[in-house]
Amino acid sequence: MNSLRSPWLAAFGVAVVVHLALVLAHAQPWESITKCLIAPLLAAWVIEQQGPRIIALALVFCLFGDLFLEIDGLFVAGMASFAAAHVCFVTFFVRRGALDALRRRLWIPLALLVGAIVLLVWVWGGLESALRVPVLVYALLLSATAATALAVDLRAGVGALLFLFSDGLIAARIAERVPEDSVLGGFVVMLTYCLALFLLATAIVQKEARTRAAGGFDPARPTDCWPTLPAEVGR
């Protein structure tokens, strides 16, 4: 069965479409409620497909990030939750050989570092002093996710770049470099965020499944995947 033909992934798609429509309509509290359905539905799909547990955990951290960002006074907590998600992503890609690949393509981390510096210089003056260090650390984590993802898989890398773009746009809105309360800006943030999660999760899960089918895993190396049930149990 095609892994993309899953009720969990279908539910994810419906939640994304409904949420984006509610963003355009500026319909609270439903906009916030549907936002907090997106990551857990995708995490459920990862679990269903017996994908890497660390990726399911990353999506759970994204859920808490989405939730905290909807509550006044918990912006830094939300950023910390997303930072934990990116630590999970980076850890996974490093375990899949990202560092060795990046040593052969140093232009990838260097280009992303330059991009992060340009973004930080652009928004720095508009950020509250209490946010500057967290934003700096988070920008470096976003860049690390993008670099390690690009080193392992192009589709996952595109997803990580969209994550970087989405959160960079949030920073620009907070710093008032672009209109903060623009409905169109909020729509673009959520559209690119949802695409980022979809591309990251599906690229990783499908590539892991192909590698397992080809017998490509080293038994001595942890795979972080859900144990495969025997056929009799699976029925």
Tab-separated table of C-alpha atoms in Angstrom:
chain	number	residue	atom	x	y	z
A	1	MET	CA	0.000	0.000	0.000
A	2	ASN	CA	1.231	3.483	-0.889
A	3	SER	CA	2.303	5.160	2.361
A	4	LEU	CA	0.707	8.418	1.225
A	5	ARG	CA	-2.715	6.743	1.026
A	6	SER	CA	-3.333	6.894	4.727
A	7	PRO	CA	-6.326	8.250	6.664
A	8	TRP	CA	-3.902	10.069	8.965
A	9	LEU	CA	-2.284	11.860	6.050
A	10	ALA	CA	-5.697	12.612	4.562
A	11	ALA	CA	-6.777	14.084	7.891
A	12	PHE	CA	-3.580	16.140	7.934
A	13	GLY	CA	-4.401	17.507	4.475
A	14	VAL	CA	-7.951	18.403	5.499
A	15	ALA	CA	-6.696	20.105	8.677
A	16	VAL	CA	-4.200	22.151	6.663
A	17	VAL	CA	-6.798	23.295	4.108
A	18	VAL	CA	-9.335	24.167	6.789
A	19	HIS	CA	-6.737	25.982	8.862
A	20	LEU	CA	-5.492	28.058	5.924
A	21	ALA	CA	-9.065	29.037	5.093
A	22	LEU	CA	-9.608	30.081	8.715
A	23	VAL	CA	-6.370	32.105	8.657
A	24	LEU	CA	-7.683	34.056	5.664
A	25	ALA	CA	-11.019	34.525	7.424
A	26	HIS	CA	-9.233	35.465	10.670
A	27	ALA	CA	-11.684	33.181	12.481
A	28	GLN	CA	-10.630	32.704	16.074
A	29	PRO	CA	-10.615	30.496	18.127
A	30	TRP	CA	-11.009	27.940	15.322
A	31	GLU	CA	-7.849	29.155	13.627
A	32	SER	CA	-5.814	28.315	16.744
A	33	ILE	CA	-7.596	24.991	17.307
A	34	THR	CA	-6.979	23.717	13.778
A	35	LYS	CA	-3.360	24.895	13.931
A	36	CYS	CA	-2.771	22.550	16.868
A	37	LEU	CA	-4.135	19.569	14.891
A	38	ILE	CA	-1.591	19.757	12.069
A	39	ALA	CA	1.598	18.397	13.688
A	40	PRO	CA	-0.021	15.597	15.747
A	41	LEU	CA	-1.896	14.220	12.720
A	42	LEU	CA	1.393	14.027	10.847
A	43	ALA	CA	3.053	12.433	13.883
A	44	ALA	CA	0.297	9.798	13.915
A	45	TRP	CA	1.091	9.049	10.265
A	46	VAL	CA	4.798	8.654	11.081
A	47	ILE	CA	3.913	6.191	13.848
A	48	GLU	CA	1.501	4.314	11.568
A	49	GLN	CA	4.253	3.962	8.958
A	50	GLN	CA	6.725	2.775	11.632
A	51	GLY	CA	8.921	5.755	10.850
A	52	PRO	CA	11.748	7.063	13.032
A	53	ARG	CA	10.579	7.712	16.582
A	54	ILE	CA	12.736	10.812	16.801
A	55	ILE	CA	10.780	12.368	13.912
A	56	ALA	CA	7.470	11.629	15.655
A	57	LEU	CA	8.966	13.272	18.756
A	58	ALA	CA	10.001	16.311	16.695
A	59	LEU	CA	6.409	16.687	15.510
A	60	VAL	CA	5.144	16.456	19.094
A	61	PHE	CA	7.492	19.309	19.996
A	62	CYS	CA	6.049	21.233	17.031
A	63	LEU	CA	2.578	20.693	18.487
A	64	PHE	CA	3.649	22.231	21.798
A	65	GLY	CA	5.347	25.045	19.911
A	66	ASP	CA	2.125	25.802	18.041
A	67	LEU	CA	0.136	25.650	21.274
A	68	PHE	CA	2.454	27.903	23.291
A	69	LEU	CA	2.616	30.497	20.518
A	70	GLU	CA	-1.156	30.865	20.747
A	71	ILE	CA	-0.983	31.741	24.471
A	72	ASP	CA	0.010	35.231	25.550
A	73	GLY	CA	3.316	35.358	27.374
A	74	LEU	CA	4.535	31.961	26.179
A	75	PHE	CA	6.326	33.023	23.004
A	76	VAL	CA	9.779	32.007	24.314
A	77	ALA	CA	8.357	28.664	25.502
A	78	GLY	CA	6.968	28.116	22.019
A	79	MET	CA	10.325	28.950	20.476
A	80	ALA	CA	12.006	26.526	22.897
A	81	SER	CA	9.612	23.749	21.847
A	82	PHE	CA	10.404	24.331	18.185
A	83	ALA	CA	14.112	24.440	19.060
A	84	ALA	CA	13.735	20.981	20.640
A	85	ALA	CA	12.055	19.803	17.417
A	86	HIS	CA	15.018	21.024	15.388
A	87	VAL	CA	17.449	19.281	17.743
A	88	CYS	CA	15.542	16.072	16.926
A	89	PHE	CA	15.736	16.727	13.180
A	90	VAL	CA	19.448	17.540	13.291
A	91	THR	CA	20.165	14.476	15.439
A	92	PHE	CA	18.371	12.242	12.943
A	93	PHE	CA	20.171	13.660	9.905
A	94	VAL	CA	23.563	13.469	11.632
A	95	ARG	CA	22.889	9.786	12.372
A	96	ARG	CA	22.200	9.331	8.678
A	97	GLY	CA	25.617	10.638	7.664
A	98	ALA	CA	24.942	14.359	7.211
A	99	LEU	CA	28.272	15.503	8.659
A	100	ASP	CA	30.333	13.362	6.288
A	101	ALA	CA	28.312	14.655	3.342
A	102	LEU	CA	28.681	18.272	4.480
A	103	ARG	CA	32.461	17.935	4.698
A	104	ARG	CA	32.388	17.285	0.955
A	105	ARG	CA	29.962	20.166	0.324
A	106	LEU	CA	31.011	22.921	2.675
A	107	TRP	CA	29.196	25.512	0.563
A	108	ILE	CA	25.858	24.304	2.001
A	109	PRO	CA	26.469	25.215	5.681
A	110	LEU	CA	28.405	28.333	4.670
A	111	ALA	CA	25.565	29.599	2.478
A	112	LEU	CA	23.013	28.922	5.208
A	113	LEU	CA	25.202	30.622	7.815
A	114	VAL	CA	25.442	33.711	5.614
A	115	GLY	CA	21.666	33.627	5.126
A	116	ALA	CA	21.097	33.390	8.878
A	117	ILE	CA	23.454	36.317	9.515
A	118	VAL	CA	21.689	38.457	6.892
A	119	LEU	CA	18.305	37.661	8.460
A	120	LEU	CA	19.553	38.447	11.970
A	121	VAL	CA	21.091	41.748	10.885
A	122	TRP	CA	17.805	42.682	9.210
A	123	VAL	CA	15.569	41.965	12.212
A	124	TRP	CA	17.962	42.620	15.117
A	125	GLY	CA	17.120	46.261	15.721
A	126	GLY	CA	13.396	45.575	15.809
A	127	LEU	CA	13.566	42.753	18.361
A	128	GLU	CA	13.040	43.239	22.061
A	129	SER	CA	16.291	42.758	23.968
A	130	ALA	CA	14.886	39.692	25.749
A	131	LEU	CA	14.256	38.006	22.400
A	132	ARG	CA	17.585	38.617	20.727
A	133	VAL	CA	19.587	35.723	22.171
A	134	PRO	CA	16.733	33.173	21.786
A	135	VAL	CA	16.219	34.281	18.174
A	136	LEU	CA	19.963	34.000	17.504
A	137	VAL	CA	20.134	30.452	18.895
A	138	TYR	CA	16.956	29.449	17.080
A	139	ALA	CA	18.202	30.841	13.759
A	140	LEU	CA	21.359	28.747	14.070
A	141	LEU	CA	19.264	25.644	14.800
A	142	LEU	CA	17.059	26.316	11.778
A	143	SER	CA	20.166	26.653	9.614
A	144	ALA	CA	21.603	23.434	11.059
A	145	THR	CA	18.392	21.562	10.230
A	146	ALA	CA	18.447	22.906	6.677
A	147	ALA	CA	22.126	22.060	6.162
A	148	THR	CA	21.938	18.520	7.537
A	149	ALA	CA	18.663	17.811	5.726
A	150	LEU	CA	20.061	18.983	2.379
A	151	ALA	CA	23.081	16.748	2.929
A	152	VAL	CA	20.887	13.658	3.318
A	153	ASP	CA	17.835	14.135	1.088
A	154	LEU	CA	16.817	16.891	-1.346
A	155	ARG	CA	13.081	16.747	-0.562
A	156	ALA	CA	13.732	16.889	3.169
A	157	GLY	CA	16.148	19.736	2.509
A	158	VAL	CA	13.486	21.721	0.665
A	159	GLY	CA	11.173	21.146	3.618
A	160	ALA	CA	13.823	22.419	6.038
A	161	LEU	CA	14.405	25.501	3.860
A	162	LEU	CA	10.657	26.212	3.925
A	163	PHE	CA	10.756	25.893	7.724
A	164	LEU	CA	13.583	28.443	7.755
A	165	PHE	CA	11.632	30.780	5.476
A	166	SER	CA	8.432	30.465	7.529
A	167	ASP	CA	10.099	31.203	10.854
A	168	GLY	CA	12.239	33.917	9.287
A	169	LEU	CA	9.038	35.614	8.161
A	170	ILE	CA	7.687	35.350	11.721
A	171	ALA	CA	10.836	37.072	13.000
A	172	ALA	CA	10.478	39.791	10.369
A	173	ARG	CA	6.866	40.366	11.417
A	174	ILE	CA	7.771	40.543	15.116
A	175	ALA	CA	10.551	43.017	14.309
A	176	GLU	CA	8.057	45.015	12.217
A	177	ARG	CA	10.136	44.622	9.086
A	178	VAL	CA	6.935	43.429	7.401
A	179	PRO	CA	3.353	44.140	8.594
A	180	GLU	CA	2.808	42.014	11.708
A	181	ASP	CA	-0.986	41.804	11.517
A	182	SER	CA	-1.200	41.135	7.776
A	183	VAL	CA	-3.599	38.267	7.035
A	184	LEU	CA	-1.660	37.448	3.864
A	185	GLY	CA	1.589	37.288	5.851
A	186	GLY	CA	0.011	34.890	8.343
A	187	PHE	CA	-1.269	32.754	5.469
A	188	VAL	CA	2.210	32.528	3.894
A	189	VAL	CA	3.753	31.641	7.275
A	190	MET	CA	1.336	28.773	7.815
A	191	LEU	CA	1.382	27.551	4.211
A	192	THR	CA	5.166	27.259	4.160
A	193	TYR	CA	5.205	25.739	7.676
A	194	CYS	CA	2.696	23.035	6.708
A	195	LEU	CA	4.590	22.266	3.500
A	196	ALA	CA	7.815	22.099	5.521
A	197	LEU	CA	6.418	19.524	7.937
A	198	PHE	CA	4.904	17.479	5.103
A	199	LEU	CA	8.099	17.388	3.039
A	200	LEU	CA	10.330	16.632	6.022
A	201	ALA	CA	8.140	13.844	7.396
A	202	THR	CA	7.264	12.150	4.107
A	203	ALA	CA	10.787	12.353	2.705
A	204	ILE	CA	12.275	10.810	5.843
A	205	VAL	CA	9.666	8.075	6.313
A	206	GLN	CA	9.668	6.997	2.668
A	207	LYS	CA	13.456	7.010	2.391
A	208	GLU	CA	13.758	4.986	5.606
A	209	ALA	CA	11.219	2.466	4.281
A	210	ARG	CA	13.141	2.091	1.000
A	211	THR	CA	16.414	1.643	2.889
A	212	ARG	CA	14.919	-1.021	5.158
A	213	ALA	CA	13.452	-2.844	2.161
A	214	ALA	CA	16.883	-2.836	0.524
A	215	GLY	CA	18.514	-4.138	3.703
A	216	GLY	CA	20.658	-1.039	3.912
A	217	PHE	CA	20.692	-0.476	7.658
A	218	ASP	CA	23.711	-1.315	9.724
A	219	PRO	CA	22.454	-3.472	12.643
A	220	ALA	CA	25.093	-1.941	14.896
A	221	ARG	CA	23.731	1.556	14.324
A	222	PRO	CA	20.507	2.659	16.066
A	223	THR	CA	17.710	3.261	13.575
A	224	ASP	CA	15.216	4.915	15.913
A	225	CYS	CA	12.442	3.179	14.007
A	226	TRP	CA	9.401	1.435	15.419
A	227	PRO	CA	9.860	-2.342	15.579
A	228	THR	CA	8.331	-4.162	12.634
A	229	LEU	CA	5.597	-6.542	13.739
A	230	PRO	CA	5.593	-10.126	12.447
A	231	ALA	CA	3.063	-10.735	9.690
A	232	GLU	CA	0.864	-12.818	11.983
A	233	VAL	CA	0.680	-10.048	14.568
A	234	GLY	CA	0.125	-7.396	11.906
A	235	ARG	CA	-3.063	-9.152	10.822
